[in-house]
PDB file of C-alpha atoms in Angstrom:
ATOM      1  CA  MET X   1       0.000   0.001  -0.005  1.00  0.00           C
ATOM      2  CA  GLN X   2       1.124   3.547  -0.715  1.00  0.00           C
ATOM      3  CA  ALA X   3       0.411   6.827   1.058  1.00  0.00           C
ATOM      4  CA  MET X   4       1.185  10.531   0.756  1.00  0.00           C
ATOM      5  CA  ILE X   5       1.519  13.105   3.517  1.00  0.00           C
ATOM      6  CA  LEU X   6       0.755  16.714   2.569  1.00  0.00           C
ATOM      7  CA  ALA X   7       3.425  18.806   4.306  1.00  0.00           C
ATOM      8  CA  ALA X   8       4.074  21.777   2.032  1.00  0.00           C
ATOM      9  CA  GLY X   9       1.921  24.511   3.561  1.00  0.00           C
ATOM     10  CA  PHE X  10       2.930  27.717   5.338  1.00  0.00           C
ATOM     11  CA  GLY X  11       0.973  27.153   8.547  1.00  0.00           C
ATOM     12  CA  THR X  12      -0.055  30.818   8.686  1.00  0.00           C
ATOM     13  CA  ARG X  13      -2.417  30.373  11.663  1.00  0.00           C
ATOM     14  CA  LEU X  14       0.574  29.166  13.692  1.00  0.00           C
ATOM     15  CA  ARG X  15       2.833  32.140  13.107  1.00  0.00           C
ATOM     16  CA  PRO X  16       5.277  33.177  14.452  1.00  0.00           C
ATOM     17  CA  TYR X  17       6.176  29.580  15.339  1.00  0.00           C
ATOM     18  CA  THR X  18       6.020  28.445  11.702  1.00  0.00           C
ATOM     19  CA  ASP X  19       8.491  31.175  10.776  1.00  0.00           C
ATOM     20  CA  PHE X  20      11.078  28.949  12.481  1.00  0.00           C
ATOM     21  CA  LYS X  21       9.751  25.408  11.964  1.00  0.00           C
ATOM     22  CA  PRO X  22       7.319  23.894   9.413  1.00  0.00           C
ATOM     23  CA  LYS X  23       4.060  22.795  11.014  1.00  0.00           C
ATOM     24  CA  PRO X  24       4.500  19.048  10.281  1.00  0.00           C
ATOM     25  CA  LEU X  25       7.740  19.116  12.279  1.00  0.00           C
ATOM     26  CA  PHE X  26       6.100  20.564  15.411  1.00  0.00           C
ATOM     27  CA  PRO X  27       6.985  18.155  18.212  1.00  0.00           C
ATOM     28  CA  VAL X  28       4.230  16.156  19.880  1.00  0.00           C
ATOM     29  CA  LEU X  29       5.549  14.866  23.196  1.00  0.00           C
ATOM     30  CA  ASN X  30       9.020  15.755  21.930  1.00  0.00           C
ATOM     31  CA  ARG X  31       8.889  13.930  18.585  1.00  0.00           C
ATOM     32  CA  PRO X  32       8.124  15.523  15.190  1.00  0.00           C
ATOM     33  CA  LEU X  33       4.486  14.881  14.224  1.00  0.00           C
ATOM     34  CA  LEU X  34       5.561  14.093  10.662  1.00  0.00           C
ATOM     35  CA  VAL X  35       7.916  11.333  11.788  1.00  0.00           C
ATOM     36  CA  LEU X  36       5.260   9.920  14.113  1.00  0.00           C
ATOM     37  CA  THR X  37       2.759   9.916  11.236  1.00  0.00           C
ATOM     38  CA  ILE X  38       5.196   8.081   8.957  1.00  0.00           C
ATOM     39  CA  GLU X  39       5.830   5.424  11.610  1.00  0.00           C
ATOM     40  CA  ARG X  40       2.109   4.977  12.182  1.00  0.00           C
ATOM     41  CA  LEU X  41       1.426   4.541   8.461  1.00  0.00           C
ATOM     42  CA  GLN X  42       4.195   1.959   8.285  1.00  0.00           C
ATOM     43  CA  ASP X  43       2.646   0.107  11.210  1.00  0.00           C
ATOM     44  CA  PHE X  44      -0.581  -0.086   9.191  1.00  0.00           C
ATOM     45  CA  GLY X  45       1.306  -1.691   6.284  1.00  0.00           C
ATOM     46  CA  PHE X  46       2.040   1.274   4.013  1.00  0.00           C
ATOM     47  CA  THR X  47       5.436   0.545   2.469  1.00  0.00           C
ATOM     48  CA  LYS X  48       5.774   3.573   0.161  1.00  0.00           C
ATOM     49  CA  ILE X  49       5.186   7.028   1.653  1.00  0.00           C
ATOM     50  CA  ILE X  50       5.499  10.230  -0.361  1.00  0.00           C
ATOM     51  CA  VAL X  51       5.983  13.519   1.493  1.00  0.00           C
ATOM     52  CA  ASN X  52       5.713  16.833  -0.318  1.00  0.00           C
ATOM     53  CA  CYS X  53       7.330  19.945   1.098  1.00  0.00           C
ATOM     54  CA  HIS X  54       7.829  23.618   0.277  1.00  0.00           C
ATOM     55  CA  HIS X  55       7.884  25.955   3.314  1.00  0.00           C
ATOM     56  CA  LEU X  56      11.218  25.528   5.161  1.00  0.00           C
ATOM     57  CA  GLN X  57      11.611  22.348   3.152  1.00  0.00           C
ATOM     58  CA  GLU X  58      15.291  21.927   4.007  1.00  0.00           C
ATOM     59  CA  GLN X  59      14.246  21.085   7.596  1.00  0.00           C
ATOM     60  CA  ILE X  60      11.875  18.369   6.400  1.00  0.00           C
ATOM     61  CA  VAL X  61      14.466  16.929   4.020  1.00  0.00           C
ATOM     62  CA  ALA X  62      17.028  16.781   6.836  1.00  0.00           C
ATOM     63  CA  GLU X  63      14.572  15.225   9.300  1.00  0.00           C
ATOM     64  CA  LEU X  64      13.478  12.457   6.899  1.00  0.00           C
ATOM     65  CA  ALA X  65      16.893  11.670   5.430  1.00  0.00           C
ATOM     66  CA  GLY X  66      17.562   7.951   5.362  1.00  0.00           C
ATOM     67  CA  LEU X  67      14.062   6.787   6.352  1.00  0.00           C
ATOM     68  CA  ASP X  68      13.189   3.575   4.536  1.00  0.00           C
ATOM     69  CA  GLY X  69      10.318   3.726   2.074  1.00  0.00           C
ATOM     70  CA  VAL X  70       9.978   7.528   2.226  1.00  0.00           C
ATOM     71  CA  LEU X  71      10.120   9.617  -0.957  1.00  0.00           C
ATOM     72  CA  ILE X  72      10.407  13.399  -0.671  1.00  0.00           C
ATOM     73  CA  GLN X  73       8.832  15.688  -3.265  1.00  0.00           C
ATOM     74  CA  GLN X  74      10.345  19.181  -3.018  1.00  0.00           C
ATOM     75  CA  GLU X  75       8.241  21.933  -4.528  1.00  0.00           C
ATOM     76  CA  ASP X  76       9.835  25.213  -5.670  1.00  0.00           C
ATOM     77  CA  ARG X  77       6.512  27.035  -5.276  1.00  0.00           C
ATOM     78  CA  ILE X  78       3.367  26.239  -3.379  1.00  0.00           C
ATOM     79  CA  LEU X  79       1.127  23.979  -5.476  1.00  0.00           C
ATOM     80  CA  GLY X  80      -1.808  23.429  -3.153  1.00  0.00           C
ATOM     81  CA  THR X  81      -3.366  20.049  -2.444  1.00  0.00           C
ATOM     82  CA  GLY X  82      -4.363  19.465  -6.064  1.00  0.00           C
ATOM     83  CA  GLY X  83      -1.085  20.502  -7.666  1.00  0.00           C
ATOM     84  CA  GLY X  84       0.973  18.656  -5.071  1.00  0.00           C
ATOM     85  CA  LEU X  85      -0.917  15.417  -5.656  1.00  0.00           C
ATOM     86  CA  ALA X  86      -0.749  15.796  -9.437  1.00  0.00           C
ATOM     87  CA  LYS X  87       3.017  16.384  -9.343  1.00  0.00           C
ATOM     88  CA  ALA X  88       3.380  13.236  -7.222  1.00  0.00           C
ATOM     89  CA  LEU X  89       1.771  11.078  -9.937  1.00  0.00           C
ATOM     90  CA  ALA X  90       5.273  10.348 -11.237  1.00  0.00           C
ATOM     91  CA  LEU X  91       6.133   8.752  -7.877  1.00  0.00           C
ATOM     92  CA  MET X  92       2.893   6.793  -7.422  1.00  0.00           C
ATOM     93  CA  GLU X  93       2.129   3.234  -8.307  1.00  0.00           C
ATOM     94  CA  ASP X  94      -0.999   2.415 -10.329  1.00  0.00           C
ATOM     95  CA  SER X  95      -3.046   1.598  -7.244  1.00  0.00           C
ATOM     96  CA  PRO X  96      -5.099   3.606  -4.737  1.00  0.00           C
ATOM     97  CA  ILE X  97      -3.124   5.992  -2.544  1.00  0.00           C
ATOM     98  CA  LEU X  98      -4.038   7.090   0.952  1.00  0.00           C
ATOM     99  CA  VAL X  99      -3.496  10.821   1.436  1.00  0.00           C
ATOM    100  CA  THR X 100      -3.336  12.531   4.812  1.00  0.00           C
ATOM    101  CA  ASN X 101      -2.731  16.059   5.985  1.00  0.00           C
ATOM    102  CA  GLY X 102       0.540  16.496   7.852  1.00  0.00           C
ATOM    103  CA  ASP X 103      -1.004  18.366  10.780  1.00  0.00           C
ATOM    104  CA  ILE X 104      -3.565  15.936  12.189  1.00  0.00           C
ATOM    105  CA  TYR X 105      -3.496  13.594  15.167  1.00  0.00           C
ATOM    106  CA  HIS X 106      -6.140  10.850  15.188  1.00  0.00           C
ATOM    107  CA  THR X 107      -6.854   7.211  15.946  1.00  0.00           C
ATOM    108  CA  ILE X 108      -8.554   6.432  12.627  1.00  0.00           C
ATOM    109  CA  PRO X 109      -7.360   3.015  11.336  1.00  0.00           C
ATOM    110  CA  CYS X 110      -5.753   3.990   8.043  1.00  0.00           C
ATOM    111  CA  ASP X 111      -5.788   0.442   6.708  1.00  0.00           C
ATOM    112  CA  LYS X 112      -9.568   0.213   7.200  1.00  0.00           C
ATOM    113  CA  ILE X 113     -10.369   3.296   5.156  1.00  0.00           C
ATOM    114  CA  TYR X 114      -7.980   2.065   2.462  1.00  0.00           C
ATOM    115  CA  HIS X 115      -9.543  -1.391   2.236  1.00  0.00           C
ATOM    116  CA  ASP X 116     -13.060   0.064   2.382  1.00  0.00           C
ATOM    117  CA  HIS X 117     -12.176   2.230  -0.607  1.00  0.00           C
ATOM    118  CA  CYS X 118     -11.029  -0.827  -2.537  1.00  0.00           C
ATOM    119  CA  ARG X 119     -14.170  -2.803  -1.668  1.00  0.00           C
ATOM    120  CA  GLN X 120     -16.433   0.058  -2.734  1.00  0.00           C
ATOM    121  CA  GLN X 121     -14.497   0.473  -6.004  1.00  0.00           C
ATOM    122  CA  ALA X 122     -14.816   4.223  -5.490  1.00  0.00           C
ATOM    123  CA  ALA X 123     -12.879   6.886  -7.370  1.00  0.00           C
ATOM    124  CA  VAL X 124     -12.273   8.740  -4.114  1.00  0.00           C
ATOM    125  CA  THR X 125     -13.048   8.012  -0.460  1.00  0.00           C
ATOM    126  CA  LEU X 126     -13.085  10.782   2.120  1.00  0.00           C
ATOM    127  CA  GLY X 127     -12.873  10.233   5.868  1.00  0.00           C
ATOM    128  CA  MET X 128     -15.853  12.161   7.309  1.00  0.00           C
ATOM    129  CA  HIS X 129     -17.152  12.894  10.781  1.00  0.00           C
ATOM    130  CA  ASP X 130     -19.489  15.177  12.674  1.00  0.00           C
ATOM    131  CA  PHE X 131     -17.201  17.955  13.964  1.00  0.00           C
ATOM    132  CA  SER X 132     -19.299  21.111  14.201  1.00  0.00           C
ATOM    133  CA  ARG X 133     -16.383  23.530  13.939  1.00  0.00           C
ATOM    134  CA  PHE X 134     -15.574  22.262  10.427  1.00  0.00           C
ATOM    135  CA  ASN X 135     -18.885  20.817   9.157  1.00  0.00           C
ATOM    136  CA  ARG X 136     -19.019  22.060   5.544  1.00  0.00           C
ATOM    137  CA  VAL X 137     -19.539  18.927   3.415  1.00  0.00           C
ATOM    138  CA  TRP X 138     -22.902  17.394   2.539  1.00  0.00           C
ATOM    139  CA  VAL X 139     -23.201  13.592   2.508  1.00  0.00           C
ATOM    140  CA  LYS X 140     -26.207  11.496   1.496  1.00  0.00           C
ATOM    141  CA  ASN X 141     -26.501   7.696   1.341  1.00  0.00           C
ATOM    142  CA  GLY X 142     -22.773   7.313   1.854  1.00  0.00           C
ATOM    143  CA  LEU X 143     -21.793   9.670  -0.973  1.00  0.00           C
ATOM    144  CA  VAL X 144     -20.447  13.210  -0.863  1.00  0.00           C
ATOM    145  CA  THR X 145     -22.922  15.455  -2.713  1.00  0.00           C
ATOM    146  CA  SER X 146     -21.488  18.979  -2.320  1.00  0.00           C
ATOM    147  CA  PHE X 147     -18.941  21.224  -0.600  1.00  0.00           C
ATOM    148  CA  ASP X 148     -19.707  24.518   1.158  1.00  0.00           C
ATOM    149  CA  GLN X 149     -23.275  24.726  -0.133  1.00  0.00           C
ATOM    150  CA  PRO X 150     -25.610  26.673   2.202  1.00  0.00           C
ATOM    151  CA  GLU X 151     -28.664  24.524   1.411  1.00  0.00           C
ATOM    152  CA  PRO X 152     -28.413  20.735   1.016  1.00  0.00           C
ATOM    153  CA  GLU X 153     -30.710  18.390  -0.775  1.00  0.00           C
ATOM    154  CA  PRO X 154     -33.244  16.712   1.534  1.00  0.00           C
ATOM    155  CA  GLY X 155     -31.852  13.927   3.662  1.00  0.00           C
ATOM    156  CA  ALA X 156     -28.201  15.014   3.457  1.00  0.00           C
ATOM    157  CA  ALA X 157     -26.008  15.308   6.569  1.00  0.00           C
ATOM    158  CA  ARG X 158     -23.510  18.133   7.052  1.00  0.00           C
ATOM    159  CA  LEU X 159     -20.145  16.697   8.086  1.00  0.00           C
ATOM    160  CA  ALA X 160     -16.472  17.608   8.323  1.00  0.00           C
ATOM    161  CA  PHE X 161     -13.631  16.280   6.180  1.00  0.00           C
ATOM    162  CA  THR X 162     -10.902  14.740   8.348  1.00  0.00           C
ATOM    163  CA  GLY X 163      -8.038  15.361   5.913  1.00  0.00           C
ATOM    164  CA  LEU X 164      -7.755  11.596   5.383  1.00  0.00           C
ATOM    165  CA  GLN X 165      -8.663  10.315   1.926  1.00  0.00           C
ATOM    166  CA  VAL X 166      -7.995   7.566  -0.583  1.00  0.00           C
ATOM    167  CA  ILE X 167      -7.677   8.443  -4.265  1.00  0.00           C
ATOM    168  CA  ASN X 168      -7.330   6.450  -7.450  1.00  0.00           C
ATOM    169  CA  PRO X 169      -4.332   8.068  -9.226  1.00  0.00           C
ATOM    170  CA  ALA X 170      -6.215   8.137 -12.537  1.00  0.00           C
ATOM    171  CA  CYS X 171      -8.467  10.836 -11.059  1.00  0.00           C
ATOM    172  CA  LEU X 172      -5.510  13.211 -10.942  1.00  0.00           C
ATOM    173  CA  GLU X 173      -4.459  12.951 -14.564  1.00  0.00           C
ATOM    174  CA  LYS X 174      -6.373  16.057 -15.680  1.00  0.00           C
ATOM    175  CA  THR X 175      -5.003  18.191 -12.804  1.00  0.00           C
ATOM    176  CA  ALA X 176      -2.108  20.505 -13.669  1.00  0.00           C
ATOM    177  CA  LYS X 177       1.063  19.388 -11.930  1.00  0.00           C
ATOM    178  CA  ASP X 178       3.004  22.668 -12.106  1.00  0.00           C
ATOM    179  CA  SER X 179       0.412  25.201 -10.955  1.00  0.00           C
ATOM    180  CA  PHE X 180      -1.601  25.848  -7.814  1.00  0.00           C
ATOM    181  CA  SER X 181      -4.904  24.028  -7.384  1.00  0.00           C
ATOM    182  CA  CYS X 182      -7.104  22.681  -4.624  1.00  0.00           C
ATOM    183  CA  VAL X 183      -8.098  19.022  -4.615  1.00  0.00           C
ATOM    184  CA  ILE X 184     -11.629  20.033  -3.599  1.00  0.00           C
ATOM    185  CA  ASP X 185     -12.064  21.577  -7.070  1.00  0.00           C
ATOM    186  CA  LEU X 186     -11.248  18.149  -8.507  1.00  0.00           C
ATOM    187  CA  TYR X 187     -13.852  16.577  -6.248  1.00  0.00           C
ATOM    188  CA  ARG X 188     -16.493  19.066  -7.352  1.00  0.00           C
ATOM    189  CA  ARG X 189     -15.784  18.069 -10.945  1.00  0.00           C
ATOM    190  CA  LEU X 190     -16.078  14.368 -10.101  1.00  0.00           C
ATOM    191  CA  ILE X 191     -19.445  15.028  -8.454  1.00  0.00           C
ATOM    192  CA  ARG X 192     -20.651  16.850 -11.585  1.00  0.00           C
ATOM    193  CA  GLU X 193     -19.473  13.917 -13.693  1.00  0.00           C
ATOM    194  CA  LYS X 194     -21.409  11.482 -11.438  1.00  0.00           C
ATOM    195  CA  LYS X 195     -18.204   9.706 -10.400  1.00  0.00           C
ATOM    196  CA  GLY X 196     -19.077   8.827  -6.830  1.00  0.00           C
ATOM    197  CA  ILE X 197     -17.055  10.168  -3.922  1.00  0.00           C
ATOM    198  CA  HIS X 198     -17.511   7.665  -1.115  1.00  0.00           C
ATOM    199  CA  SER X 199     -17.791   8.684   2.544  1.00  0.00           C
ATOM    200  CA  PHE X 200     -16.097   6.669   5.266  1.00  0.00           C
ATOM    201  CA  ARG X 201     -17.470   7.662   8.677  1.00  0.00           C
ATOM    202  CA  THR X 202     -14.889   8.067  11.439  1.00  0.00           C
ATOM    203  CA  ASP X 203     -17.057   9.352  14.309  1.00  0.00           C
ATOM    204  CA  ALA X 204     -15.958   6.493  16.570  1.00  0.00           C
ATOM    205  CA  TYR X 205     -12.331   7.669  16.521  1.00  0.00           C
ATOM    206  CA  TYR X 206     -10.470  10.592  18.087  1.00  0.00           C
ATOM    207  CA  TRP X 207      -9.354  13.400  15.753  1.00  0.00           C
ATOM    208  CA  THR X 208      -7.801  16.834  16.033  1.00  0.00           C
ATOM    209  CA  ASP X 209      -5.521  19.077  14.038  1.00  0.00           C
ATOM    210  CA  ILE X 210      -2.784  21.383  15.287  1.00  0.00           C
ATOM    211  CA  GLY X 211      -3.827  24.297  13.111  1.00  0.00           C
ATOM    212  CA  THR X 212      -3.679  26.936  15.861  1.00  0.00           C
ATOM    213  CA  PRO X 213      -1.543  27.433  18.985  1.00  0.00           C
ATOM    214  CA  ASP X 214      -4.521  26.545  21.178  1.00  0.00           C
ATOM    215  CA  ASP X 215      -5.167  23.334  19.220  1.00  0.00           C
ATOM    216  CA  TYR X 216      -1.527  22.348  19.627  1.00  0.00           C
ATOM    217  CA  LEU X 217      -1.517  23.054  23.366  1.00  0.00           C
ATOM    218  CA  PHE X 218      -4.868  21.346  23.964  1.00  0.00           C
ATOM    219  CA  LEU X 219      -3.602  18.167  22.278  1.00  0.00           C
ATOM    220  CA  HIS X 220      -0.721  17.999  24.754  1.00  0.00           C
ATOM    221  CA  ARG X 221      -2.958  18.835  27.700  1.00  0.00           C
ATOM    222  CA  ASP X 222      -5.360  16.045  26.776  1.00  0.00           C
ATOM    223  CA  LEU X 223      -2.614  13.497  26.040  1.00  0.00           C
ATOM    224  CA  LEU X 224      -1.063  14.075  29.462  1.00  0.00           C
ATOM    225  CA  ALA X 225      -4.472  13.918  31.163  1.00  0.00           C
ATOM    226  CA  GLY X 226      -5.252  10.596  29.493  1.00  0.00           C
ATOM    227  CA  ARG X 227      -8.258  12.014  27.657  1.00  0.00           C
ATOM    228  CA  VAL X 228      -6.712  11.246  24.270  1.00  0.00           C
ATOM    229  CA  PRO X 229      -5.496   7.799  23.155  1.00  0.00           C
ATOM    230  CA  ALA X 230      -1.734   7.927  22.784  1.00  0.00           C
ATOM    231  CA  TRP X 231      -0.032   6.500  19.703  1.00  0.00           C
ATOM    232  CA  LYS X 232       2.249   3.650  20.642  1.00  0.00           C
ATOM    233  CA  ASN X 233       5.216   5.627  19.253  1.00  0.00           C
ATOM    234  CA  PHE X 234       5.238   7.609  22.494  1.00  0.00           C
ATOM    235  CA  GLY X 235       5.841   4.671  24.782  1.00  0.00           C
ATOM    236  CA  GLY X 236       4.485   5.232  28.288  1.00  0.00           C
ATOM    237  CA  ILE X 237       2.963   8.524  29.467  1.00  0.00           C
ATOM    238  CA  SER X 238       2.969   8.934  33.225  1.00  0.00           C
ATOM    239  CA  GLY X 239       1.695  12.023  34.985  1.00  0.00           C
ATOM    240  CA  ARG X 240       1.018  15.546  33.760  1.00  0.00           C
ATOM    241  CA  GLN X 241       4.633  16.497  33.113  1.00  0.00           C
ATOM    242  CA  PHE X 242       6.604  15.028  30.221  1.00  0.00           C
ATOM    243  CA  ILE X 243      10.319  15.810  30.443  1.00  0.00           C
ATOM    244  CA  GLY X 244      12.862  15.006  27.750  1.00  0.00           C
ATOM    245  CA  GLN X 245      16.476  13.973  27.995  1.00  0.00           C
ATOM    246  CA  ASN X 246      19.475  16.107  28.994  1.00  0.00           C
ATOM    247  CA  VAL X 247      17.249  18.716  30.652  1.00  0.00           C
ATOM    248  CA  ARG X 248      18.672  21.193  33.164  1.00  0.00           C
ATOM    249  CA  LEU X 249      16.234  22.574  35.749  1.00  0.00           C
ATOM    250  CA  ASP X 250      17.846  25.230  37.954  1.00  0.00           C
ATOM    251  CA  ASP X 251      15.538  25.569  40.957  1.00  0.00           C
ATOM    252  CA  CYS X 252      12.572  26.417  38.723  1.00  0.00           C
ATOM    253  CA  ARG X 253       8.907  25.471  39.135  1.00  0.00           C
ATOM    254  CA  LEU X 254       6.772  23.272  36.903  1.00  0.00           C
ATOM    255  CA  ASP X 255       3.046  23.839  37.435  1.00  0.00           C
ATOM    256  CA  GLY X 256      -0.011  22.191  35.947  1.00  0.00           C
ATOM    257  CA  TRP X 257       0.802  20.180  32.837  1.00  0.00           C
ATOM    258  CA  CYS X 258       3.915  20.796  30.790  1.00  0.00           C
ATOM    259  CA  VAL X 259       6.125  19.235  28.142  1.00  0.00           C
ATOM    260  CA  ILE X 260       9.862  19.971  28.318  1.00  0.00           C
ATOM    261  CA  GLY X 261      11.871  19.052  25.235  1.00  0.00           C
ATOM    262  CA  ASP X 262      15.293  17.467  25.031  1.00  0.00           C
ATOM    263  CA  ASN X 263      18.351  19.623  25.781  1.00  0.00           C
ATOM    264  CA  VAL X 264      16.314  22.376  27.462  1.00  0.00           C
ATOM    265  CA  GLN X 265      17.764  24.634  30.153  1.00  0.00           C
ATOM    266  CA  ILE X 266      15.394  26.453  32.535  1.00  0.00           C
ATOM    267  CA  GLY X 267      16.871  29.176  34.700  1.00  0.00           C
ATOM    268  CA  ARG X 268      16.505  29.754  38.413  1.00  0.00           C
ATOM    269  CA  GLY X 269      13.101  30.999  39.518  1.00  0.00           C
ATOM    270  CA  ALA X 270      11.440  30.442  36.139  1.00  0.00           C
ATOM    271  CA  VAL X 271       7.895  29.057  36.124  1.00  0.00           C
ATOM    272  CA  ILE X 272       6.570  26.733  33.410  1.00  0.00           C
ATOM    273  CA  LYS X 273       2.801  26.204  33.504  1.00  0.00           C
ATOM    274  CA  ASN X 274       0.476  24.516  31.018  1.00  0.00           C
ATOM    275  CA  SER X 275       2.998  24.974  28.212  1.00  0.00           C
ATOM    276  CA  VAL X 276       5.188  23.176  25.690  1.00  0.00           C
ATOM    277  CA  VAL X 277       8.900  24.032  25.672  1.00  0.00           C
ATOM    278  CA  TRP X 278      10.539  22.933  22.456  1.00  0.00           C
ATOM    279  CA  PRO X 279      13.819  21.002  22.364  1.00  0.00           C
ATOM    280  CA  GLY X 280      16.921  23.127  22.768  1.00  0.00           C
ATOM    281  CA  CYS X 281      15.206  26.119  24.355  1.00  0.00           C
ATOM    282  CA  ARG X 282      16.847  28.294  26.993  1.00  0.00           C
ATOM    283  CA  VAL X 283      14.374  29.776  29.470  1.00  0.00           C
ATOM    284  CA  LYS X 284      15.837  32.744  31.344  1.00  0.00           C
ATOM    285  CA  SER X 285      15.852  33.009  35.107  1.00  0.00           C
ATOM    286  CA  GLY X 286      12.627  34.422  36.522  1.00  0.00           C
ATOM    287  CA  ARG X 287      10.649  34.041  33.305  1.00  0.00           C
ATOM    288  CA  LEU X 288       6.975  33.013  33.402  1.00  0.00           C
ATOM    289  CA  VAL X 289       5.967  30.638  30.596  1.00  0.00           C
ATOM    290  CA  GLU X 290       2.215  30.057  30.880  1.00  0.00           C
ATOM    291  CA  ASP X 291      -0.305  28.723  28.334  1.00  0.00           C
ATOM    292  CA  MET X 292       2.158  29.063  25.500  1.00  0.00           C
ATOM    293  CA  ILE X 293       4.599  27.438  23.129  1.00  0.00           C
ATOM    294  CA  CYS X 294       8.176  28.316  24.058  1.00  0.00           C
ATOM    295  CA  HIS X 295      10.149  27.932  20.828  1.00  0.00           C
ATOM    296  CA  ILE X 296      13.420  29.814  21.428  1.00  0.00           C
TER     297      ILE X 296
END
């Protein structure tokens, strides 16, 4: 099985943090989310994984160097989801490909949505759930009928797209590979052409993205509180404070929940509360870090 992780975007809602680090490399419990996602896909049996990159791409290339079964597609300009997928056609096999956003954390079984797509013989399968904040897609009788329409046809449910999808590569052949496009425009065309877009419901599984600083912090808060199932890549999680290796704590105070990255130094009298401190940070003496991402 093959998969692709979309990791090229600018992460504008996460600035200024994404001015220093691309969003897919944001650490989750001290490991890059992109690497965790690759390992999880491999655990599900995906042996070829394509990763596209553009913003701060040299960091992604360096992080993924030497990983077995991983192909990196560097993009000189931003191509969007449609253009990025079309450009990757040259790297794909002639079989369905699972595509996932590079900024989501979830417990959806990726092999199940892939095999369901194959059984349904669909052109495209979208992972869908009821998530009111993002409910913009209309689904009826297991098929996606429209995107962002204010009024649905009778009997349709308004759901959210999880960012997890399975696509037959042939669907991408008419999409320009060297210019910006959105894959949703392709899906609108497939709907007009009566080529069914199948819906795979994922309501039974946990899902979040890290699209904003609050989303990123809340994921860590909930992981440490045991409210979110932890991927096995993390090993054991014990307590509300997750501290990395080679950390120097100089008579400081850790309050509430917190994640302290590897090689961090925290000065005397500093207070870390309900925050994530990235690897390598130096926190000055007396500083208060509360409800925030500490990235430098």
